[in-house]
Short mmCIF file of C-alpha atoms in Angstrom, two decimals:
data_model
loop_
_atom_site.label_atom_id
_atom_site.label_comp_id
_atom_site.label_asym_id
_atom_site.label_seq_id
_atom_site.Cartn_x
_atom_site.Cartn_y
_atom_site.Cartn_z
CA MET A 14 59.01 -19.81 -21.20
CA ASP A 15 55.79 -20.52 -21.07
CA LEU A 16 54.37 -23.55 -20.74
CA LYS A 17 50.74 -23.13 -20.74
CA GLU A 18 50.45 -24.90 -24.10
CA HIS A 19 52.82 -27.72 -23.24
CA ARG A 20 51.04 -28.70 -20.46
CA GLN A 21 47.45 -29.05 -22.72
CA LYS A 22 49.79 -31.01 -25.52
CA ILE A 23 50.24 -33.24 -22.32
CA GLU A 24 46.76 -33.90 -21.36
CA GLU A 25 44.67 -33.88 -23.98
CA GLU A 26 47.61 -35.82 -26.75
CA GLY A 27 49.50 -37.63 -23.92
CA PHE A 28 53.05 -36.13 -25.18
CA THR A 29 54.95 -32.86 -25.56
CA ILE A 30 58.69 -31.62 -27.80
CA ILE A 31 60.21 -28.65 -26.50
CA ASN A 32 63.73 -27.60 -27.53
CA ASP A 33 66.79 -26.03 -26.41
CA VAL A 34 66.12 -27.35 -23.00
CA PHE A 35 70.39 -27.90 -23.02
CA SER A 36 73.10 -26.27 -24.73
CA THR A 37 75.88 -27.82 -25.97
CA ASP A 38 78.31 -27.17 -24.15
CA GLU A 39 75.65 -29.00 -21.50
CA VAL A 40 75.10 -32.13 -23.65
CA GLU A 41 78.06 -32.44 -23.80
CA GLY A 42 79.13 -32.83 -20.55
CA ILE A 43 76.61 -35.34 -20.41
CA LEU A 44 78.50 -37.58 -22.44
CA LYS A 45 82.02 -36.86 -19.91
CA LYS A 46 80.45 -37.98 -17.77
CA ILE A 47 79.30 -40.92 -18.87
CA ASP A 48 82.40 -41.70 -21.05
CA GLU A 49 83.87 -41.88 -18.70
CA ALA A 50 81.69 -44.19 -16.26
CA ASP A 51 82.68 -47.37 -15.38
CA SER A 52 81.12 -49.69 -18.12
CA GLU A 53 82.20 -53.63 -16.19
CA LYS A 54 78.55 -53.11 -13.89
CA PRO A 55 76.23 -55.25 -14.14
CA THR A 56 73.67 -52.29 -15.21
CA PHE A 57 76.00 -51.12 -18.59
CA ARG A 58 74.54 -53.58 -21.59
CA LYS A 59 77.08 -53.90 -24.52
CA SER A 60 75.92 -55.12 -28.11
CA ASP A 61 76.34 -53.91 -31.40
CA ASN A 62 72.93 -52.27 -32.24
CA LEU A 63 71.72 -51.30 -27.88
CA PHE A 64 74.91 -49.52 -25.64
CA ALA A 65 72.04 -49.27 -22.35
CA ILE A 66 72.43 -48.94 -19.13
CA ARG A 67 69.61 -49.09 -16.06
CA GLN A 68 69.15 -47.53 -12.73
CA PHE A 69 71.44 -43.83 -15.34
CA LEU A 70 70.88 -41.67 -12.27
CA LYS A 71 71.88 -44.28 -9.36
CA GLU A 72 74.89 -46.37 -11.19
CA ILE A 73 76.99 -42.65 -12.11
CA PRO A 74 75.00 -40.34 -8.92
CA GLU A 75 77.64 -37.35 -10.18
CA ILE A 76 76.07 -37.29 -13.75
CA GLN A 77 72.12 -35.52 -11.82
CA LYS A 78 73.66 -31.50 -11.41
CA SER A 79 73.95 -31.74 -14.46
CA ILE A 80 70.19 -33.57 -15.98
CA PHE A 81 68.67 -31.37 -12.97
CA THR A 82 69.16 -27.76 -14.09
CA GLU A 83 67.76 -25.52 -13.03
CA LYS A 84 65.88 -25.40 -16.52
CA LEU A 85 64.77 -28.61 -16.35
CA LYS A 86 63.74 -28.66 -12.88
CA LYS A 87 61.59 -25.88 -13.62
CA ILE A 88 59.44 -26.64 -16.07
CA ILE A 89 58.29 -30.18 -14.35
CA PHE A 90 58.07 -28.01 -11.07
CA GLU A 91 55.28 -26.01 -13.17
CA LEU A 92 53.99 -28.82 -14.66
CA PHE A 93 53.51 -30.98 -12.18
CA GLY A 94 54.11 -29.18 -9.45
CA ASN A 95 56.84 -30.22 -6.29
CA ASP A 96 55.18 -33.58 -5.47
CA TYR A 97 57.02 -36.15 -7.59
CA PHE A 98 60.73 -37.48 -7.69
CA VAL A 99 62.30 -39.81 -9.55
CA THR A 100 61.32 -43.80 -10.12
CA LYS A 101 63.32 -44.94 -13.46
CA SER A 102 66.29 -44.03 -15.35
CA ILE A 103 67.90 -45.38 -18.26
CA TYR A 104 70.48 -44.79 -21.14
CA PHE A 105 70.11 -45.62 -25.20
CA ASP A 106 72.65 -45.39 -27.07
CA LYS A 107 70.72 -46.74 -30.19
CA PRO A 108 74.37 -47.21 -32.81
CA GLU A 109 75.17 -45.39 -36.51
CA GLN A 110 74.99 -49.04 -37.59
CA SER A 111 71.77 -50.75 -35.44
CA ASN A 112 68.98 -52.81 -37.03
CA TRP A 113 67.43 -52.45 -33.45
CA PHE A 114 63.41 -51.62 -33.96
CA VAL A 115 60.81 -51.42 -31.17
CA ALA A 116 57.02 -52.32 -31.22
CA TYR A 117 53.92 -49.92 -30.48
CA HIS A 118 53.70 -50.77 -26.83
CA GLN A 119 52.69 -48.68 -23.20
CA ASP A 120 55.33 -48.43 -20.16
CA LEU A 121 52.79 -50.58 -18.02
CA THR A 122 55.17 -51.42 -15.32
CA ILE A 123 56.91 -49.58 -12.35
CA SER A 124 60.85 -50.79 -11.10
CA VAL A 125 60.96 -52.16 -7.98
CA ASP A 126 63.90 -53.37 -5.15
CA LYS A 127 62.14 -56.82 -4.96
CA LYS A 128 58.78 -59.04 -5.22
CA LEU A 129 56.57 -58.73 -3.13
CA GLU A 130 52.90 -60.68 -3.44
CA ILE A 131 50.45 -57.58 -3.31
CA ASP A 132 47.17 -56.67 -3.69
CA GLY A 133 46.57 -54.25 -7.62
CA PHE A 134 50.15 -55.51 -8.23
CA GLY A 135 50.64 -57.85 -10.60
CA PRO A 136 52.36 -59.28 -13.63
CA TRP A 137 55.96 -59.70 -12.81
CA THR A 138 58.90 -59.49 -14.58
CA THR A 139 62.88 -59.68 -13.76
CA LYS A 140 65.19 -58.54 -16.24
CA GLN A 141 68.95 -58.15 -15.10
CA ASN A 142 68.00 -59.03 -11.73
CA GLN A 143 65.81 -55.95 -12.36
CA PHE A 144 62.62 -56.98 -10.58
CA ALA A 145 59.82 -55.04 -12.13
CA VAL A 146 54.85 -54.95 -11.67
CA GLN A 147 51.94 -53.79 -12.85
CA PRO A 148 51.22 -51.48 -10.55
CA SER A 149 47.06 -50.35 -10.60
CA LEU A 150 45.89 -47.89 -13.26
CA ASP A 151 46.12 -44.74 -11.23
CA PHE A 152 49.44 -44.82 -10.71
CA LEU A 153 50.47 -45.28 -14.55
CA GLU A 154 48.29 -42.30 -14.97
CA ASP A 155 49.43 -40.36 -12.92
CA ASN A 156 52.64 -40.62 -14.28
CA PHE A 157 54.79 -39.72 -16.90
CA THR A 158 58.10 -39.71 -18.61
CA ILE A 159 61.05 -36.92 -19.98
CA ARG A 160 63.36 -38.33 -22.37
CA ILE A 161 66.77 -36.24 -23.30
CA HIS A 162 68.05 -36.19 -26.08
CA LEU A 163 71.25 -35.81 -26.93
CA ASP A 164 71.22 -36.30 -30.49
CA ASN A 165 68.73 -34.52 -32.69
CA THR A 166 65.97 -37.20 -33.71
CA ASN A 167 63.95 -38.11 -36.68
CA GLU A 168 62.97 -40.30 -38.44
CA GLU A 169 66.18 -41.90 -39.99
CA ASN A 170 67.08 -42.17 -36.46
CA GLY A 171 64.24 -43.91 -34.34
CA ALA A 172 62.85 -40.99 -33.34
CA LEU A 173 59.60 -42.07 -31.46
CA LYS A 174 56.76 -42.44 -32.98
CA ILE A 175 53.09 -42.48 -30.81
CA ILE A 176 50.30 -41.63 -31.21
CA PRO A 177 48.33 -39.37 -29.53
CA ARG A 178 45.21 -39.71 -27.02
CA SER A 179 46.16 -43.74 -26.42
CA HIS A 180 46.85 -42.81 -22.84
CA LEU A 181 42.92 -41.92 -22.27
CA LYS A 182 41.99 -45.16 -23.58
CA GLY A 183 43.22 -47.53 -20.40
CA ILE A 184 45.34 -50.22 -21.17
CA TYR A 185 45.59 -50.69 -24.87
CA ARG A 186 46.30 -53.59 -26.39
CA ALA A 187 49.03 -53.28 -29.86
CA GLU A 188 46.56 -56.47 -31.52
CA THR A 189 43.30 -54.28 -30.90
CA ILE A 190 45.05 -50.92 -32.45
CA ASP A 191 42.46 -49.65 -35.15
CA TRP A 192 44.79 -47.73 -38.08
CA LYS A 193 41.81 -46.68 -40.06
CA THR A 194 40.69 -44.22 -36.30
CA GLU A 195 44.00 -43.78 -35.71
CA THR A 196 47.14 -41.79 -36.19
CA GLU A 197 50.60 -42.31 -36.39
CA VAL A 198 53.07 -38.71 -35.39
CA SER A 199 57.05 -38.63 -35.30
CA CYS A 200 58.10 -37.34 -32.37
CA ASN A 201 61.68 -35.45 -33.68
CA THR A 202 63.51 -33.33 -31.48
CA GLU A 203 67.05 -31.38 -31.84
CA LYS A 204 70.13 -31.76 -29.39
CA GLY A 205 69.66 -30.73 -26.44
CA GLY A 206 65.72 -31.12 -26.57
CA ILE A 207 62.97 -33.38 -24.64
CA MET A 208 60.45 -34.93 -25.11
CA ILE A 209 57.49 -35.31 -22.24
CA MET A 210 54.64 -38.28 -22.36
CA LYS A 211 52.51 -39.68 -20.27
CA PRO A 212 53.37 -43.93 -19.78
CA LEU A 213 50.08 -45.18 -21.04
CA LEU A 214 51.56 -43.34 -25.08
CA LEU A 215 51.40 -46.12 -27.20
CA HIS A 216 55.11 -46.02 -28.03
CA ALA A 217 57.08 -47.59 -31.16
CA SER A 218 61.14 -46.76 -32.72
CA SER A 219 62.14 -48.38 -35.90
CA ARG A 220 65.54 -49.03 -37.02
CA THR A 221 68.07 -46.59 -38.19
CA THR A 222 68.46 -46.12 -41.58
CA ASN A 223 70.33 -42.13 -41.49
CA ASN A 224 74.26 -44.21 -39.81
CA GLU A 225 73.53 -41.16 -37.07
CA LYS A 226 73.17 -42.03 -33.44
CA ARG A 227 69.80 -41.55 -31.00
CA ARG A 228 71.82 -41.38 -27.70
CA VAL A 229 68.34 -40.52 -24.77
CA ILE A 230 68.38 -40.48 -21.60
CA HIS A 231 65.07 -41.68 -19.97
CA ILE A 232 63.75 -40.61 -16.61
CA GLU A 233 59.97 -41.86 -15.25
CA PHE A 234 58.55 -39.78 -12.57
CA GLY A 235 55.37 -40.50 -10.26
CA ASN A 236 54.04 -38.99 -6.80
CA LYS A 237 53.17 -42.28 -5.41
CA GLU A 238 54.62 -43.32 -2.46
CA LEU A 239 54.86 -47.27 -2.03
CA THR A 240 54.03 -50.09 0.40
CA ASN A 241 53.50 -53.30 2.49
CA GLY A 242 57.40 -52.56 2.78
CA LEU A 243 57.80 -52.52 -1.57
CA ASN A 244 60.54 -49.65 -2.81
CA TYR A 245 61.11 -48.00 -5.75
CA SER A 246 64.48 -49.63 -7.11
CA GLU A 247 65.80 -46.27 -7.93
CA ARG A 248 63.97 -43.47 -6.47
CA ILE A 249 65.57 -39.46 -6.35
CA ASP A 250 64.03 -37.00 -4.57
CA LEU A 251 64.29 -33.47 -7.55
CA GLN A 252 64.18 -31.36 -3.47
CA LEU A 253 67.79 -32.49 -2.87
CA VAL A 254 69.44 -33.31 -6.65
#
């Protein structure tokens, strides 16, 4: 697989899509492990509109080898080098009847194990006893996210919408988007495919309208260690998986 074009697109556009990363059997194996997991844990969130698992790879450690196949690790290492590690993971299941949507935003925080007053870090948020903080801009500029699609995803079942090149503009508030100059792109991705994006890329997702599932594994990666007693709440070394 020649990844040169994908590397260039990530740098210039802020995202890329690579299909056929996971086979149908591999996807079904991942889904089976999710179905077998203990859903009573506090990091599992269930409602009519959403089923989500926070700290996904930490809560279901036996799934890590199914996720980080040799093919996926090769893509990561060739695109970004060998010094990146997992800093956050979430599993999203957007059910067929879901009316849930997400407005345009950037991913501006990292998940950490505690709240500490550290210069350059803030503001802080807490969700389901999970601490998150906005780090300095250089943290966010170097990070990347991989979204593994476990279903075919398009405009009708909540595919991610993005604004190309918005990751190059620093902190970019959604209310200041100039639609006269910006273009919206739907990141349609096949089952078993991945979308790679920079966290500063403005992105959103729409309501489901075609009664089709949209199950996605969202994994964030960084290459900067934390200091002053602060740790990532979920740190996984790819070399050890």
